CSV table of C-alpha atoms and ligand atoms in Angstrom, one decimal:
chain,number,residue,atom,x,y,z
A,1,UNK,CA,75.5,-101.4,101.3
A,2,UNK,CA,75.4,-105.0,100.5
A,3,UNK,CA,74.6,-105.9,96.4
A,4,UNK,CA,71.2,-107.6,97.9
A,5,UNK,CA,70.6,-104.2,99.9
A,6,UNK,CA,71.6,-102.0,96.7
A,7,UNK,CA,69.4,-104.5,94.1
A,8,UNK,CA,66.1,-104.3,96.4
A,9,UNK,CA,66.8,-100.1,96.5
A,10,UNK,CA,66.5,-100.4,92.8
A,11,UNK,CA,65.7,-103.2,90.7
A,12,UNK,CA,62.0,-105.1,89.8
A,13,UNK,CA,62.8,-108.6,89.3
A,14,UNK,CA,61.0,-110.7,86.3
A,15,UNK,CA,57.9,-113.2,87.3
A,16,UNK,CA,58.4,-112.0,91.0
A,17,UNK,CA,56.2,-111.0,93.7
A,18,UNK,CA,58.3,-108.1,95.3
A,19,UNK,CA,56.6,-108.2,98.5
A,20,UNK,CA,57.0,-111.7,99.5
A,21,UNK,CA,60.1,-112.8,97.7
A,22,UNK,CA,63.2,-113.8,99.2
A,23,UNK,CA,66.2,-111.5,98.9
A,24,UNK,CA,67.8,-112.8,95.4
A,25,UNK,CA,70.9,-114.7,95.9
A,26,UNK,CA,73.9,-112.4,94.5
A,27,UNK,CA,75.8,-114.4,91.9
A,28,UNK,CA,79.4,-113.3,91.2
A,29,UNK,CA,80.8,-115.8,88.8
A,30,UNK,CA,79.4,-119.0,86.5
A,31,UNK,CA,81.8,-121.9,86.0
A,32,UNK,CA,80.7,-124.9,84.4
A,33,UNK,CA,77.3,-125.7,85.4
A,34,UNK,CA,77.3,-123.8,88.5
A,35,UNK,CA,77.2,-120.3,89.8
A,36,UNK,CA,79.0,-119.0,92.7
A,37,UNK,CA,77.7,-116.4,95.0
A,38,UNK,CA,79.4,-113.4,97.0
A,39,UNK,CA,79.7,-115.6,100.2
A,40,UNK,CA,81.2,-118.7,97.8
A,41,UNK,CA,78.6,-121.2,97.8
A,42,UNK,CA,78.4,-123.2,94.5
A,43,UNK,CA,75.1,-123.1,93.3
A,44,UNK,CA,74.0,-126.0,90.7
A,45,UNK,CA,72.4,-124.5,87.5
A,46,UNK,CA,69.8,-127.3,87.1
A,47,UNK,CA,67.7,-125.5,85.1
A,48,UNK,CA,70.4,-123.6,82.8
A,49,UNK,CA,69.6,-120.1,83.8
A,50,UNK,CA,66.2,-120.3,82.4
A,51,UNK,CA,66.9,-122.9,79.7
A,52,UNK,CA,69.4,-120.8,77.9
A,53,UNK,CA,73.0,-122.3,79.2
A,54,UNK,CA,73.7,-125.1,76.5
A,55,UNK,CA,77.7,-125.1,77.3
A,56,UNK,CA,78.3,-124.0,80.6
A,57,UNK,CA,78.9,-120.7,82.2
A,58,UNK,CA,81.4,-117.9,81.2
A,59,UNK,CA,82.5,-120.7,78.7
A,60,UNK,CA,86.3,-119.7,78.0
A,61,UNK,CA,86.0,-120.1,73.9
A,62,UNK,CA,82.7,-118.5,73.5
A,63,UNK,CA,84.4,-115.6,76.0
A,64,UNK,CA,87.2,-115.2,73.8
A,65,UNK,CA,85.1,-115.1,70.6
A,66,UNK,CA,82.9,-112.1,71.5
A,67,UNK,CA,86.0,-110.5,73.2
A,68,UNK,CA,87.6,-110.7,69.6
A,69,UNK,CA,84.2,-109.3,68.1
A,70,UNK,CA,83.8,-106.6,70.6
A,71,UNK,CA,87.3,-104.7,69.1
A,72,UNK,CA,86.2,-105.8,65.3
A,73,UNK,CA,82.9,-104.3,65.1
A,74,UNK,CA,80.4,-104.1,68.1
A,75,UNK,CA,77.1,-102.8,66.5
A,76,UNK,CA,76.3,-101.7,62.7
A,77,UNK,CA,72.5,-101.0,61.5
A,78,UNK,CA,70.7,-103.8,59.7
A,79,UNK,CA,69.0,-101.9,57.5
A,80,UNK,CA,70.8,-101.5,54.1
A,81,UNK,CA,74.2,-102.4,55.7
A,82,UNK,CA,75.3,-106.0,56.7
A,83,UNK,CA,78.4,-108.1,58.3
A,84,UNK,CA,80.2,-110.9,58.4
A,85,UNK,CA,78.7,-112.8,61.7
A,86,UNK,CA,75.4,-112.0,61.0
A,87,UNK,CA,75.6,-113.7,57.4
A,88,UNK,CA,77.7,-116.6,59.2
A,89,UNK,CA,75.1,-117.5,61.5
A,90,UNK,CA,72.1,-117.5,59.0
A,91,UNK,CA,74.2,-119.7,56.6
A,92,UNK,CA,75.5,-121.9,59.4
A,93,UNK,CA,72.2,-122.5,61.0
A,94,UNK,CA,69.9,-123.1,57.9
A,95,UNK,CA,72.4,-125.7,56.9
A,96,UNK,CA,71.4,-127.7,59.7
A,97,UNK,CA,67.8,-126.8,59.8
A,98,UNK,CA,64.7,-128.8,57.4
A,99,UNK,CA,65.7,-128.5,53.8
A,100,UNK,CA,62.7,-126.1,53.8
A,101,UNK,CA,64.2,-123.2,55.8
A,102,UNK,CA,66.1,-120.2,53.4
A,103,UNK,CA,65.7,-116.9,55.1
A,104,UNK,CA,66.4,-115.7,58.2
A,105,UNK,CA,65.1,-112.8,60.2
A,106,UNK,CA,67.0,-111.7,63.1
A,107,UNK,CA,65.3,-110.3,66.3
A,108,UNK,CA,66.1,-109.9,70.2
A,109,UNK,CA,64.9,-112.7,72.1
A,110,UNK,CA,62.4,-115.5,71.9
A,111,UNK,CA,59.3,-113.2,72.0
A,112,UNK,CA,60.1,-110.9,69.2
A,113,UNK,CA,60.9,-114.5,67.3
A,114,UNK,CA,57.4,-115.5,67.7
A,115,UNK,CA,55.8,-112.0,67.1
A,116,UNK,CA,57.9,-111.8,63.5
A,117,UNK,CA,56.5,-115.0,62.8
A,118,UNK,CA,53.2,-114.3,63.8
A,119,UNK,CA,53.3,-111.3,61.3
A,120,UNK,CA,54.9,-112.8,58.5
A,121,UNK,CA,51.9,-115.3,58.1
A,122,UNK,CA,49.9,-112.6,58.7
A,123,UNK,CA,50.9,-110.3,56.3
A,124,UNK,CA,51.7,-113.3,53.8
A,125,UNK,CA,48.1,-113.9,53.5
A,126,UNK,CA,47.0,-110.0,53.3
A,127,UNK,CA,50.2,-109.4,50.1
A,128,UNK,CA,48.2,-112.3,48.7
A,129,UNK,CA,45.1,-110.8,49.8
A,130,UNK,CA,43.0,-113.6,51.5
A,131,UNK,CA,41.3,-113.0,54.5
A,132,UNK,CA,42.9,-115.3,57.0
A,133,UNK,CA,43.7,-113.1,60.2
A,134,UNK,CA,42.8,-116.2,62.7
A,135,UNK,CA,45.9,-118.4,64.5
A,136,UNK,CA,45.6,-121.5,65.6
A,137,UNK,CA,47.3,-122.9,69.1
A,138,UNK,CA,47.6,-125.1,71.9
A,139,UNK,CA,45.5,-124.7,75.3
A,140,UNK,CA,48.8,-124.0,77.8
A,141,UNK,CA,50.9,-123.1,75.3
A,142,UNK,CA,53.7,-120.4,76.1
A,143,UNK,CA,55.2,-118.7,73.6
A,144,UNK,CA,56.4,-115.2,75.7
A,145,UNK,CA,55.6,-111.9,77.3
A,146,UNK,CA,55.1,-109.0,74.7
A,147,UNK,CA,51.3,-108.8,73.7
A,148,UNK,CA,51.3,-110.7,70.8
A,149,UNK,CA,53.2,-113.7,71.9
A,150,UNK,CA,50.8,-113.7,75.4
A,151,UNK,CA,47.7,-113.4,72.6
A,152,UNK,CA,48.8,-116.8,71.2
A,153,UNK,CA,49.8,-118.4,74.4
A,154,UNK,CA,47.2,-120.3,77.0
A,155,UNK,CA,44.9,-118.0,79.3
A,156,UNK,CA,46.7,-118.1,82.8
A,157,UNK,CA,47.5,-116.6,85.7
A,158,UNK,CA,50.4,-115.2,83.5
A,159,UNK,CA,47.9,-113.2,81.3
A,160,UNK,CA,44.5,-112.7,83.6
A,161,UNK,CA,45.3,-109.0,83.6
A,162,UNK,CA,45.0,-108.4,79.9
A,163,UNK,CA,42.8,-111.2,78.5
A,164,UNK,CA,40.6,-108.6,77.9
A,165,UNK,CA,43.4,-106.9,75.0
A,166,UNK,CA,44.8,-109.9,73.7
A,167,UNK,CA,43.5,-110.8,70.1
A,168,UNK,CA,41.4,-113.8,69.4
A,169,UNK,CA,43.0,-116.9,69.1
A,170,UNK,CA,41.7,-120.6,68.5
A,171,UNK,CA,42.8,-123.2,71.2
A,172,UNK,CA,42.8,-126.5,70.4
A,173,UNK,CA,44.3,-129.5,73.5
A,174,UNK,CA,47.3,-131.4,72.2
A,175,UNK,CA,46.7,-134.5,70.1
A,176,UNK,CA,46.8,-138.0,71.1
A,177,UNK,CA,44.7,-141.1,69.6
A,178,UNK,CA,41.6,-139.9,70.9
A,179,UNK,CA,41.0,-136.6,69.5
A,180,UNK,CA,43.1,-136.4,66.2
A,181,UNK,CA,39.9,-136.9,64.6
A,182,UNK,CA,38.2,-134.0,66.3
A,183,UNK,CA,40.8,-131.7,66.4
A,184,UNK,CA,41.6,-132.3,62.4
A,185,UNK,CA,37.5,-131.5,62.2
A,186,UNK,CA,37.7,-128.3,63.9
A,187,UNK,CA,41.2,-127.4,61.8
A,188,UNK,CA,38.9,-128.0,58.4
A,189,UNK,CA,35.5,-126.0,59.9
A,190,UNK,CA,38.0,-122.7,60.1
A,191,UNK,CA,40.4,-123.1,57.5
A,192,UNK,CA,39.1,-120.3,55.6
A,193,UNK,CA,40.2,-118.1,58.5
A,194,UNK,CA,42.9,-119.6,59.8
A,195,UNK,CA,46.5,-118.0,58.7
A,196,UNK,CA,48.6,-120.4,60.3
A,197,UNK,CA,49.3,-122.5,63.5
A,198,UNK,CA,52.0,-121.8,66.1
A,199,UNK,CA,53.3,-124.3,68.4
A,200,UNK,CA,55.6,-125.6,70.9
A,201,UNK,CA,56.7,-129.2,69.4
A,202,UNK,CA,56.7,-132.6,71.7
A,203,UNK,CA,57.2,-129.9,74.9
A,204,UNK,CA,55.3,-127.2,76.5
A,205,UNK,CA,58.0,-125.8,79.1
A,206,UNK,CA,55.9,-122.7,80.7
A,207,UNK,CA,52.7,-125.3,80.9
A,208,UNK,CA,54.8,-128.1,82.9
A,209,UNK,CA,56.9,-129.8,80.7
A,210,UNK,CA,53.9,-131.3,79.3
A,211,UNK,CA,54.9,-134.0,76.7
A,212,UNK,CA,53.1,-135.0,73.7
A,213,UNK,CA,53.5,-137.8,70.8
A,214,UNK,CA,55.6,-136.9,67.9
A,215,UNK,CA,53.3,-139.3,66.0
A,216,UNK,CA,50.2,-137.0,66.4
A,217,UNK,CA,51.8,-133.7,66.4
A,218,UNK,CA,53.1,-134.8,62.4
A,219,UNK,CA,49.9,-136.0,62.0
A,220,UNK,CA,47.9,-132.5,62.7
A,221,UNK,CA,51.3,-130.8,61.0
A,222,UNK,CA,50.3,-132.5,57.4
A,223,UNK,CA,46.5,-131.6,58.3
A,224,UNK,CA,46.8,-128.2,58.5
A,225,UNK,CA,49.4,-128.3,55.4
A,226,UNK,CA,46.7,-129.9,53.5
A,227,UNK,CA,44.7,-127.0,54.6
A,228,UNK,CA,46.4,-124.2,53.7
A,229,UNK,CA,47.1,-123.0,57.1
A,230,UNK,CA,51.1,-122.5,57.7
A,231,UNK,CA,53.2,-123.7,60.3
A,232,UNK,CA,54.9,-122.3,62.4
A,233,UNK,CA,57.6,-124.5,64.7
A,234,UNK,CA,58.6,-122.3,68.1
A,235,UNK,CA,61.9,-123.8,68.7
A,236,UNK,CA,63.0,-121.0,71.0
A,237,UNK,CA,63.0,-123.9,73.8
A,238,UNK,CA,63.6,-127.0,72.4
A,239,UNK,CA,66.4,-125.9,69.9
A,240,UNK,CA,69.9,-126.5,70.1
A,241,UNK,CA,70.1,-130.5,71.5
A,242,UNK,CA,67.4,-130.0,74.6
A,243,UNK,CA,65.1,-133.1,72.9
A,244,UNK,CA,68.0,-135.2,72.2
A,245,UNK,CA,68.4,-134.1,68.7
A,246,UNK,CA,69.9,-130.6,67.2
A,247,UNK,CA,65.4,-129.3,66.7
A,248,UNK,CA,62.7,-130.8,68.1
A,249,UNK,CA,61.2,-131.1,64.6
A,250,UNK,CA,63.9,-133.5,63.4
A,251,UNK,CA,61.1,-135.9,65.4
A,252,UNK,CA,58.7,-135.0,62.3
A,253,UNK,CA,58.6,-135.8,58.7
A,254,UNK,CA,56.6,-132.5,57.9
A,255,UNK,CA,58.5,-129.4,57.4
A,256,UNK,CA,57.4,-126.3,59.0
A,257,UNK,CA,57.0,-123.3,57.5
A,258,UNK,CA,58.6,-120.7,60.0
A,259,UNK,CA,61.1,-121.7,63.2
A,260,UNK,CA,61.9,-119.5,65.9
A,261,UNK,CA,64.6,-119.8,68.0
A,262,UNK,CA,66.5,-118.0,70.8
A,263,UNK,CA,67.6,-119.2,74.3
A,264,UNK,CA,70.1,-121.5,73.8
A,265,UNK,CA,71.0,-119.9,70.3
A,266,UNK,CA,74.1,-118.1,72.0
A,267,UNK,CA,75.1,-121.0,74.2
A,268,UNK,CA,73.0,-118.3,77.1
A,269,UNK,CA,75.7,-115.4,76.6
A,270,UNK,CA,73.6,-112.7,75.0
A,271,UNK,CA,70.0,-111.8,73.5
A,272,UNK,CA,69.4,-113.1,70.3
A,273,UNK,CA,66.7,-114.0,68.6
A,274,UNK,CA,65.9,-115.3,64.7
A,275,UNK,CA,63.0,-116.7,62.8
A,276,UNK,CA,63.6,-118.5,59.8
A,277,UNK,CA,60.9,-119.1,57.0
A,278,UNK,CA,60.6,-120.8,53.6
A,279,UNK,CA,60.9,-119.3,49.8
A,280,UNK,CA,57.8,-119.5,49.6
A,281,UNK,CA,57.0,-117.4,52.5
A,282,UNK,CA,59.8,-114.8,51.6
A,283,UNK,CA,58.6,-114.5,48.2
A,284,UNK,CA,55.1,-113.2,49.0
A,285,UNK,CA,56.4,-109.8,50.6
A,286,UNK,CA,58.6,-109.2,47.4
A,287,UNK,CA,56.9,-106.6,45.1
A,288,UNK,CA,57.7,-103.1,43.2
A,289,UNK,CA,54.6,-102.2,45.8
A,290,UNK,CA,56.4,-100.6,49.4
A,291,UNK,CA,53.0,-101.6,51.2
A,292,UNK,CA,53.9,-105.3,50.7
A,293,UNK,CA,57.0,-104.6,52.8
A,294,UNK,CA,57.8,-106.8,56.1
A,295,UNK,CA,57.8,-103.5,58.3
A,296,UNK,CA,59.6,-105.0,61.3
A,297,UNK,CA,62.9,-104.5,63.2
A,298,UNK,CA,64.6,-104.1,66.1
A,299,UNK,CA,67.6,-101.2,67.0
A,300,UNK,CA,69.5,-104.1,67.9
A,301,UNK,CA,68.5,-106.5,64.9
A,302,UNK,CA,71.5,-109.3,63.9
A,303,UNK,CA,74.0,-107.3,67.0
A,304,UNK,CA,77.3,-108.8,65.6
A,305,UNK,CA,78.7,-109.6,69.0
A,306,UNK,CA,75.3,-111.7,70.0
A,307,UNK,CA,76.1,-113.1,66.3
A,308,UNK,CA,80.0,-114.1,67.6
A,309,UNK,CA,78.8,-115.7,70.5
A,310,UNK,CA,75.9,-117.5,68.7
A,311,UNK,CA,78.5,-119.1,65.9
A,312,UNK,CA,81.3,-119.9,68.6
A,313,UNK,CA,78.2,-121.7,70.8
A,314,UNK,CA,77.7,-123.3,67.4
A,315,UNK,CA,80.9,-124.4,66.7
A,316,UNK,CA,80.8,-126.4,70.4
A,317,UNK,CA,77.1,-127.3,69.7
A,318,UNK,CA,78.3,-129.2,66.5
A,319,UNK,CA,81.6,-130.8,68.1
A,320,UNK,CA,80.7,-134.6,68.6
A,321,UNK,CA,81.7,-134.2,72.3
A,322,UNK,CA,78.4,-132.2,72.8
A,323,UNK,CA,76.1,-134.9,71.2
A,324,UNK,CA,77.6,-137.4,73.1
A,325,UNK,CA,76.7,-135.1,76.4
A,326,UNK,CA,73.2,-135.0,75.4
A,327,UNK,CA,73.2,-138.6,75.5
A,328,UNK,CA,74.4,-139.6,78.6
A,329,UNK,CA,72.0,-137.2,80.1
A,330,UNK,CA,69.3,-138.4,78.8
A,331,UNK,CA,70.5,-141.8,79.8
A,332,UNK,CA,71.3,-140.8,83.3
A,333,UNK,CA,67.6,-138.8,83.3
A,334,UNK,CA,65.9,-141.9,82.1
A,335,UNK,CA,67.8,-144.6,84.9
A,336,UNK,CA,67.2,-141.8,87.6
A,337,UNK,CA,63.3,-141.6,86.6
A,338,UNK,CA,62.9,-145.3,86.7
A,339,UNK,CA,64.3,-145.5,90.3
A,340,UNK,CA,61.6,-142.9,91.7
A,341,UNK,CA,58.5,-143.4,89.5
A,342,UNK,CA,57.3,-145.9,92.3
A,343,UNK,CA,57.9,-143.5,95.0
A,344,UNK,CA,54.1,-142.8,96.4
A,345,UNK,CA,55.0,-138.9,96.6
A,346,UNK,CA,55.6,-138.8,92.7
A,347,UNK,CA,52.1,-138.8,90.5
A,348,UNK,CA,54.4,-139.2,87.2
A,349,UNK,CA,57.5,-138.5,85.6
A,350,UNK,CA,57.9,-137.7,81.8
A,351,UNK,CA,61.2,-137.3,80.0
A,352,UNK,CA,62.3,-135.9,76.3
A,353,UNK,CA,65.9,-136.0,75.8
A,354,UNK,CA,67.7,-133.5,78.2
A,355,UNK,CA,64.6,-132.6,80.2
A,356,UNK,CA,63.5,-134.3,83.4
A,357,UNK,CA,60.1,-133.4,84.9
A,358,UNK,CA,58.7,-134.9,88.1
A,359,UNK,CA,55.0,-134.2,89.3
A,360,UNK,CA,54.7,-134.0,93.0
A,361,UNK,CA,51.8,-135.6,94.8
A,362,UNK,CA,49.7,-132.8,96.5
A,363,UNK,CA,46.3,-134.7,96.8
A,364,UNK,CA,45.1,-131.7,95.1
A,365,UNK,CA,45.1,-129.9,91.8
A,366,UNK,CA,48.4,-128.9,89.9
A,367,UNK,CA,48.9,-125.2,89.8
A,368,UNK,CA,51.7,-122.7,89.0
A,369,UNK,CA,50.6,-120.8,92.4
A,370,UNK,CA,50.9,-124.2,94.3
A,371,UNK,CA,52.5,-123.4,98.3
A,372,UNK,CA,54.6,-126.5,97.6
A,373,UNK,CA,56.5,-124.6,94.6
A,374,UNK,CA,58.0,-122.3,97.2
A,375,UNK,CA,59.1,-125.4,99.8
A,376,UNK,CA,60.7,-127.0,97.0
A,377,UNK,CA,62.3,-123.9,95.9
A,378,UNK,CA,64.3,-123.1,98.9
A,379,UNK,CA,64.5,-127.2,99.3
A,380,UNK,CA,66.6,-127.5,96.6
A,381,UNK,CA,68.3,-123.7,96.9
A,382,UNK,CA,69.5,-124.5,100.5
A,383,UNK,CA,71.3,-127.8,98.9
A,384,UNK,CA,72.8,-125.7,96.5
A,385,UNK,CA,71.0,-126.7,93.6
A,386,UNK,CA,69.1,-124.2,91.2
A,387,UNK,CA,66.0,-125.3,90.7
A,388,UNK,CA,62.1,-123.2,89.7
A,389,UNK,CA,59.5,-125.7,90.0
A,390,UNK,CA,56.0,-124.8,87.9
A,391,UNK,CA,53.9,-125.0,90.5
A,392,UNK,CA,54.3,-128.6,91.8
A,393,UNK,CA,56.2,-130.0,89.1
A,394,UNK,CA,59.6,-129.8,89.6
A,395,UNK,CA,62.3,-130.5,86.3
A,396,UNK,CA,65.9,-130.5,85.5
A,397,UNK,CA,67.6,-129.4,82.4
A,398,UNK,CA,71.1,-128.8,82.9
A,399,UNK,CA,74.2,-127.5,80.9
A,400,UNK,CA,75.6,-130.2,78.3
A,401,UNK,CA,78.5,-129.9,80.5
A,402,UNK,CA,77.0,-131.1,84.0
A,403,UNK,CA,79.0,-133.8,84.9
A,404,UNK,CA,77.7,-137.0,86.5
A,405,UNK,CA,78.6,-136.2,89.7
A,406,UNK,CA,76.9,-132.9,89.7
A,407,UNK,CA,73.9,-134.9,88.2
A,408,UNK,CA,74.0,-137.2,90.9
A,409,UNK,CA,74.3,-134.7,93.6
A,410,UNK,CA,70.6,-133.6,92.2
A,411,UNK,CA,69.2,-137.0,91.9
A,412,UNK,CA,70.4,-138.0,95.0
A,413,UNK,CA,68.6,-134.6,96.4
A,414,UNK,CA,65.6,-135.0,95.1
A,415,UNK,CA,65.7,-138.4,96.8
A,416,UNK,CA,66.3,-136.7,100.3
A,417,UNK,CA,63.5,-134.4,99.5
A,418,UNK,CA,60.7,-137.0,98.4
A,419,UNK,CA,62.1,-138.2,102.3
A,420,UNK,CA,61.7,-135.3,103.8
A,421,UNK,CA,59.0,-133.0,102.4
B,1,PLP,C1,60.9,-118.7,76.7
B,1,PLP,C2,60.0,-119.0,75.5
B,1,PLP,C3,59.6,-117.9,74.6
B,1,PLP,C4,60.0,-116.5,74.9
B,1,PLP,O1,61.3,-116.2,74.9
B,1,PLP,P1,61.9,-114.9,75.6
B,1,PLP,O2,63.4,-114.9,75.2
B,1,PLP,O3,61.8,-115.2,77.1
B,1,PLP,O4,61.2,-113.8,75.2
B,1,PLP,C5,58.9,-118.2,73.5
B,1,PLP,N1,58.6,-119.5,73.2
B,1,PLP,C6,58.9,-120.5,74.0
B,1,PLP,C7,58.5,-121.9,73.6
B,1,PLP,C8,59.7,-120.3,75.2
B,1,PLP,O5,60.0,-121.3,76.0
């Protein structure tokens, strides 16, 4: 049997509709930007195997640091024991994180990042005992799959089958001139109530790479800081360069209160996941009383081999190489976008940094389940380029490493296709 006949005897794919899908393409080796199947075609990662690839695939140095990790220690519990890596990381990473940030808390992967956060604000305000159990987020927003992330993300076709379960959250649109006022209203009616406010700075991926202002985001930020209400900054996407800069809240002058990060933490090599938080927060679960206790954790919590691959992705992520990649993508992004943005098949383009989205015309409305997300899927598939529009929007954020001619092998294709389709 084929690996495509053995997979479909056996495995459920993620976000997939099993009964229409295509057979999944079998991938047996990542180079660079690219992927290579069993038949040898070169696949383009355009969108970084779900935005975790920061460096490239099967990256030789971050290879030979976990392989060095894997015969030093491969697992020790987190809970009164510790290790090397895992205090590495948390001292290498707050030292480039706001001044704010002093504690880190590891978990698995960018959900369990945001569902530690969520319960660190809300347990900060029951130690102190206030009554603030309410969150505050954006309409759209995405911040993952386990039930409380989906309770503090949008209401989509993502979670129409257990709206009815997911707790009660307050959604507010993103900010721009027009509504600060309004939205900073509504923030100061439910103060009392609200424990903090989650977000997805200057980029909602899952949503469509919506974009909003820096300018108002900072300026609802030092609201709800003048509220009471805490912040919490879900970096999980847009950490580690994908803006332009190392976090997306370097674009800010207010501080958060709590980050959370995962994808590109391990340059894409393994699960890992961490949320960081203030003194401030830290110190309101520390008490001679047990029930003020932070009673979270994961069997795999601070994995010292995720922890290796995290601090050698770091030592590439801060050689001034990387930086400089960042740059020219964005450069090339920003040339490319201005050469289409006439094109009478594209509504609008919008760029931040590393990430490219395009919205295609469809005289209708936009929608994740849009027919023209499935054309443009095998569009680009069949030119060997890996791309997974949101519904009709269609976006590229590539590997640091991509090189221009890989880059312009996608521009060039997207061309064709705004010809063709
Ligand atoms: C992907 C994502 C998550 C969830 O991360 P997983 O590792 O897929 O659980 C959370 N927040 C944001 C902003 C994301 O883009």
């Amino acid at each position: 049997m084929s690996l495509v006949e053995r997979d479909l005897a056996v495995i459920w794919h993620p976000y997939t509709q099993m009964q229409t899908a295509q057979p999944p393409v079998p991938i047996v080796r990542g180079e660079g930007a690219c992927l290579y199947s069993e038949d040898g075609t070169k696949y383009i990662d355009a969108v970084s195997s779900w935005w975790v690839n920061i460096h490239g695939h099967a990256h030789p140095y971050i290879a030979q640091k976990v392989s060095e990790q894997l015969y030093q220690l491969e697992h020790a519990i987190f809970a009164g024991f510790t290790h090397e890596r895992a205090v590495q990381l948390a001292e290498r990473l707050l030292a480039i994180l706001p001044s704010n940030q002093k504690k880190a808390f590891y978990t698995d992967d960018g959900s369990t990042a945001v569902e530690a956060a969520i319960k660190m604000c809300l347990q900060y305000w029951h130690n102190k005992g206030e009554q603030r159990t309410k969150i505050l987020a954006f309409n759209n927003a995405y911040h993952g799959d386990t039930f409380g992330a989906m309770s503090v993300s949008g209401r989509s076709v993502f979670t129409a089958a257990f709206d009815s379960l997911l707790f009660e959250v307050e959604f507010i649109d993103l900010p721009n001139a027009e509504n600060m006022e309004s939205l900073k209203s509504k923030v100061s009616s439910l103060k009392s109530e609200l424990s903090c406010f989650i977000f997805e700075p200057l980029v909602q991926g899952s949503a469509g790479m919506i974009m909003y202002d820096a300018k108002y985001l900072n300026e609802l930020m030092a609201h709800c800081r003048a509220e009471g209400i805490l912040l919490i900054d879900d970096e999980v996407f847009t950490g580690f360069g994908r803006t332009g800069k190392n976090f997306a809240c370097e674009y800010v002058d207010v501080q958060p209160d709590i980050m959370c990060f995962s994808k590109g933490i391990t340059g894409g090599t393994m699960a890992l996941g961490l949320t960081t938080c203030t003194q401030q927060i830290y110190d309101a679960f520390l008490s001679a009383d047990k029930m003020k206790t932070l009673f979270h954790g994961h069997s795999y919590t601070a994995n010292p081999v995720a922890c290796a691959a995290a601090l050698a992705s770091m030592d590439l992520f801060v050689h001034p190489d990387t930086q400089q990649n960042i740059d020219r993508i964005a450069e090339k992004h920003t040339a490319f976008a201005e050469s289409i943005k006439a094109h009478p098949k594209i509504k609008s383009t919008r760029q931040t940094g590393t990430i490219l989205a395009m919205e295609w015309e469809t005289g209708s409305s936009t929608s994740y389940l849009s027919g023209l997300r499935d054309t443009l899927y095998h569009y680009f598939l069949n030119k060997g380029i890996i791309m997974r529009p949101l519904g009709n929007i269609i976006y590229i954020l590539p590997p640091y490493c991509i090189t221009n001619a890989e880059l312009d092998y996608i521009y060039q294709s997207i061309g064709q296709a705004l010809d063709e389709i």
